[in-house]
Coordinates of C-alpha atoms in Angstrom, one line a residue:
M1 CA 0.0 0.0 0.0
A2 CA 1.4 3.4 -1.0
F3 CA 1.0 5.9 1.7
E4 CA -0.4 8.3 -0.9
S5 CA -3.5 6.2 -1.0
L6 CA -4.4 7.4 2.5
G7 CA -4.4 11.0 1.4
R8 CA -3.3 13.7 3.9
F9 CA -6.5 13.6 6.0
G10 CA -8.8 10.8 7.1
V11 CA -11.6 10.3 9.6
W12 CA -11.4 8.4 12.9
R13 CA -14.6 7.1 14.5
A14 CA -15.7 4.1 16.5
Y15 CA -15.8 1.1 14.2
N16 CA -19.6 0.8 14.4
G17 CA -20.1 4.6 13.8
F18 CA -19.7 4.7 10.0
T19 CA -22.5 3.8 7.6
P20 CA -21.9 3.0 4.0
E21 CA -23.7 6.3 3.1
D22 CA -21.3 8.2 5.4
A23 CA -18.3 6.4 3.8
R24 CA -19.5 7.4 0.3
E25 CA -19.9 11.0 1.3
L26 CA -16.6 11.2 3.1
E27 CA -14.9 9.9 0.0
Q28 CA -16.6 12.5 -2.1
L29 CA -15.5 15.2 0.3
G30 CA -11.9 14.2 -0.2
Y31 CA -11.0 12.3 2.9
G32 CA -8.6 9.5 2.1
A33 CA -9.2 7.0 4.9
L34 CA -11.7 5.8 7.4
W35 CA -10.1 4.7 10.7
L36 CA -12.2 2.2 12.6
G37 CA -11.6 2.7 16.3
A38 CA -12.8 1.3 19.6
S39 CA -11.2 -2.2 19.1
P40 CA -13.2 -3.7 16.2
P41 CA -13.5 -7.5 16.6
A42 CA -11.3 -9.9 14.7
D43 CA -13.9 -10.8 12.1
L44 CA -13.8 -7.2 10.9
A45 CA -17.3 -7.6 9.5
V46 CA -17.8 -3.9 9.3
V47 CA -15.1 -3.3 6.7
E48 CA -16.6 -4.8 3.6
P49 CA -19.9 -2.8 3.5
L50 CA -17.8 0.4 3.7
L51 CA -15.5 -0.7 0.9
E52 CA -18.5 -1.8 -1.2
A53 CA -20.0 1.6 -0.9
T54 CA -16.9 3.4 -2.1
E55 CA -14.4 3.3 -4.9
T56 CA -11.0 4.5 -3.7
I57 CA -11.1 5.3 0.1
T58 CA -8.9 3.2 2.3
V59 CA -10.4 1.5 5.4
A60 CA -8.1 0.9 8.3
S61 CA -8.5 -0.6 11.8
S62 CA -7.3 1.7 14.5
I63 CA -6.8 -0.5 16.2
V64 CA -7.5 -4.3 16.5
N65 CA -6.6 -5.0 20.1
I66 CA -4.1 -7.8 20.3
W67 CA -5.5 -9.1 23.6
A68 CA -9.1 -9.4 22.2
A69 CA -8.5 -10.4 18.6
P70 CA -6.4 -13.5 18.0
A71 CA -3.8 -12.9 15.3
K72 CA -4.9 -16.0 13.3
E73 CA -8.5 -14.6 13.1
A74 CA -7.3 -11.1 12.3
A75 CA -5.1 -12.5 9.5
E76 CA -8.0 -14.5 8.1
S77 CA -10.1 -11.4 8.0
F78 CA -7.3 -9.5 6.3
H79 CA -7.0 -12.0 3.6
R80 CA -10.8 -12.2 3.1
I81 CA -11.1 -8.4 2.7
D82 CA -8.0 -8.1 0.6
G83 CA -9.2 -10.8 -1.7
R84 CA -12.3 -8.7 -2.5
F85 CA -10.8 -5.2 -2.3
P86 CA -7.1 -5.5 -3.1
G87 CA -4.9 -2.9 -1.5
R88 CA -7.8 -0.9 0.2
F89 CA -7.5 -2.2 3.8
L90 CA -4.8 -1.5 6.3
L91 CA -4.7 -3.7 9.4
G92 CA -3.8 -1.5 12.4
V93 CA -3.0 -3.4 15.6
G94 CA -2.1 -2.4 19.1
A95 CA -1.7 -3.4 22.7
G96 CA -4.5 -1.3 24.2
H97 CA -4.3 -0.5 27.9
P98 CA -3.5 -2.4 31.1
E99 CA -6.6 -0.8 32.8
H100 CA -8.9 -2.6 30.3
T101 CA -7.1 -6.0 30.0
G102 CA -7.4 -8.7 32.5
E103 CA -4.5 -10.8 31.1
Y104 CA -2.2 -7.8 30.3
R105 CA 1.5 -8.5 30.3
K106 CA 4.5 -6.7 28.8
P107 CA 3.0 -5.0 25.7
Y108 CA 6.2 -4.9 23.7
D109 CA 6.7 -8.6 23.9
A110 CA 3.1 -9.4 23.1
L111 CA 3.2 -7.1 20.1
V112 CA 6.3 -8.8 18.8
E113 CA 4.6 -12.2 19.1
Y114 CA 1.5 -10.9 17.4
L115 CA 3.5 -9.5 14.5
D116 CA 5.3 -12.9 14.3
E117 CA 2.0 -14.6 14.0
L118 CA 0.8 -12.2 11.3
D119 CA 4.1 -12.9 9.4
A120 CA 3.4 -16.6 9.6
A121 CA -0.2 -16.1 8.3
G122 CA 1.1 -14.1 5.3
V123 CA -0.1 -10.6 6.2
P124 CA 2.5 -8.4 4.5
A125 CA 4.3 -6.0 6.8
E126 CA 3.5 -3.1 4.4
R127 CA -0.2 -3.8 4.8
R128 CA -0.3 -3.4 8.6
A129 CA 0.5 -0.7 11.1
V130 CA 1.1 -0.5 14.8
A131 CA -0.3 1.9 17.5
A132 CA 2.7 3.5 19.0
L133 CA 3.5 6.4 21.4
G134 CA 7.0 5.8 23.0
P135 CA 10.3 5.4 21.3
R136 CA 10.6 1.6 21.6
V137 CA 7.2 0.8 20.0
L138 CA 7.6 3.5 17.4
K139 CA 10.8 1.8 16.3
L140 CA 9.1 -1.6 16.3
A141 CA 6.3 -0.1 14.2
A142 CA 8.8 1.1 11.6
E143 CA 10.8 -2.1 11.6
R144 CA 7.8 -4.6 11.5
S145 CA 5.0 -2.8 9.7
A146 CA 4.2 0.1 7.4
G147 CA 4.5 2.4 10.3
A148 CA 3.0 4.0 13.4
L149 CA -0.4 5.1 14.5
P150 CA -0.1 7.6 17.4
Y151 CA -3.2 8.5 19.3
F152 CA -4.1 11.3 21.7
V153 CA -0.9 13.2 21.1
P154 CA 0.0 16.9 20.8
S155 CA 1.6 18.0 17.6
A156 CA 4.8 18.3 19.6
H157 CA 4.9 14.4 19.5
T158 CA 5.2 14.3 15.7
A159 CA 8.7 15.6 14.9
P160 CA 10.4 13.3 17.4
A161 CA 8.3 10.4 16.3
R162 CA 9.3 11.0 12.7
E163 CA 13.0 11.0 13.8
I164 CA 12.5 7.7 15.4
V165 CA 10.6 5.9 12.7
G166 CA 12.8 7.4 9.9
P167 CA 11.9 9.0 6.7
D168 CA 10.2 6.1 5.0
A169 CA 7.8 4.7 7.5
L170 CA 4.1 5.7 7.7
L171 CA 3.3 8.2 10.4
A172 CA -0.5 8.6 10.7
T173 CA -1.5 10.5 13.8
E174 CA -5.0 11.0 15.3
H175 CA -6.2 14.4 16.5
K176 CA -9.5 15.3 18.1
V177 CA -11.7 18.2 17.0
V178 CA -14.6 20.3 18.5
L179 CA -15.9 22.6 15.8
T180 CA -16.7 25.7 17.9
D181 CA -15.0 29.0 18.5
D182 CA -16.5 29.1 22.0
A183 CA -13.8 27.7 24.4
T184 CA -16.3 27.1 27.2
A185 CA -18.5 25.1 24.8
A186 CA -15.4 23.1 23.6
H187 CA -14.6 22.2 27.1
A188 CA -18.2 21.1 27.8
V189 CA -18.0 18.7 24.8
A190 CA -14.5 17.4 25.3
D191 CA -13.4 17.5 28.9
G192 CA -14.9 14.1 29.6
T193 CA -13.1 12.5 26.7
V194 CA -9.8 14.1 27.8
G195 CA -10.4 12.9 31.3
F196 CA -11.1 9.4 30.2
Y197 CA -7.7 9.2 28.5
L198 CA -6.0 10.8 31.4
G199 CA -7.1 7.7 33.3
L200 CA -4.9 5.5 31.1
T201 CA -1.2 5.3 32.2
N202 CA 0.3 5.0 28.7
Y203 CA -1.2 8.2 27.5
V204 CA -0.3 10.1 30.7
S205 CA 3.3 8.8 30.6
N206 CA 3.6 9.9 27.0
L207 CA 2.3 13.4 27.7
R208 CA 4.8 13.8 30.5
R209 CA 7.5 13.5 27.8
F210 CA 6.3 16.9 26.5
D211 CA 6.5 18.8 29.8
F212 CA 3.0 18.3 30.9
T213 CA 2.8 18.1 34.7
D214 CA 0.4 17.0 37.4
A215 CA -1.1 20.5 37.2
D216 CA -2.0 19.9 33.6
L217 CA -3.0 16.2 33.9
T218 CA -6.0 16.9 36.0
T219 CA -9.7 16.4 35.6
P220 CA -10.8 18.7 34.1
P221 CA -7.5 19.2 32.3
S222 CA -5.6 22.5 32.2
D223 CA -6.3 24.8 29.3
R224 CA -2.7 24.2 28.2
L225 CA -3.2 20.4 27.9
F226 CA -6.7 20.8 26.5
D227 CA -5.6 23.1 23.7
A228 CA -2.7 20.7 22.8
V229 CA -4.9 17.6 22.3
I230 CA -8.2 19.2 21.2
A231 CA -8.3 21.3 18.1
H232 CA -11.1 23.9 18.5
G233 CA -11.8 27.4 17.3
T234 CA -12.8 28.7 13.8
P235 CA -12.7 26.2 11.0
D236 CA -9.6 27.9 9.6
R237 CA -7.9 27.7 13.0
I238 CA -8.7 24.0 13.3
A239 CA -7.4 23.2 9.9
A240 CA -4.2 25.0 10.8
R241 CA -3.9 23.0 14.1
L242 CA -4.4 19.7 12.3
S243 CA -1.8 20.7 9.6
E244 CA 0.8 21.2 12.4
H245 CA 1.2 17.4 12.4
L246 CA 1.9 17.4 8.6
D247 CA 4.3 20.3 8.9
A248 CA 6.2 18.3 11.7
G249 CA 6.5 15.2 9.5
A250 CA 3.3 13.2 9.6
D251 CA 2.1 11.6 6.4
H252 CA -1.6 11.6 7.4
V253 CA -3.9 13.0 10.1
A254 CA -7.0 11.0 11.3
V255 CA -9.5 13.6 12.3
Q256 CA -11.8 12.6 15.2
I257 CA -14.9 14.9 15.6
L258 CA -16.2 15.1 19.1
G259 CA -19.8 16.1 19.7
D260 CA -23.0 15.3 17.8
N261 CA -22.2 17.3 14.6
Y262 CA -19.8 14.7 13.1
L263 CA -20.8 14.9 9.4
P264 CA -21.6 18.6 9.3
A265 CA -18.2 19.4 10.9
L266 CA -16.4 17.2 8.4
R267 CA -18.3 18.9 5.5
T268 CA -17.2 22.3 6.9
L269 CA -13.5 21.3 7.3
A270 CA -13.2 19.4 4.0
P271 CA -12.3 22.3 1.6
L272 CA -10.0 23.8 4.2
L273 CA -8.1 20.5 4.7
T274 CA -8.0 19.8 0.9
A275 CA -6.4 23.2 0.4
R276 CA -3.6 22.1 2.9
S277 CA -3.1 18.7 1.4

């Protein structure tokens, strides 16, 4: 899969949140990829209806959780989908969070074993990607897959991540958006989401690398942290914030709209993001 097939901007949403009609419209609006979040099951049954409804858009898992989706089943699903829609599916995998996994063990070792199983099942390295935040897993993602899928990161994460993964690996980062220029309204929509992720140790540890302190990592979060992980403001301002990742070395930004105006917000942002692609 050439990274160009993803385009510069895509849409991140829970795997059961896209309809085929949504997929068709998002493709027409110019978004290059649909990122299926919230740990889709190994059968990946939601993928084919989205591909059937579209012509060129890439569908990607972001991510299949290695603790919940056995590698053999995920590989079988990959081959089923790729047989029908060659080159249009990217298998994103990741280790999830210790707080949500009863049998959690060292995630790095588990990821290596999972990637070994995908190798054995014939899933090409260039057709999969790995959720990665810290240096060790970023390097693994570059060595054993197409590249890395950072999530819940400030734009300050992107340049050092690019340095670690090198010039040739995929770097596709997610960023959350609230389409309002009312800061109080933005906090009302997104504080709960930010608070949820601040309850997960891997995200908190990663944010500390960028000089966020206990004073920022609170519930509700500090304005400084909120502004770093939530793009809000005018549509032009949001487009500029999302483009900071591209300017810092990302290949692609997966846009996650928070609130109940998912499609209207993406319609508004589409021409502005296209102009920055």
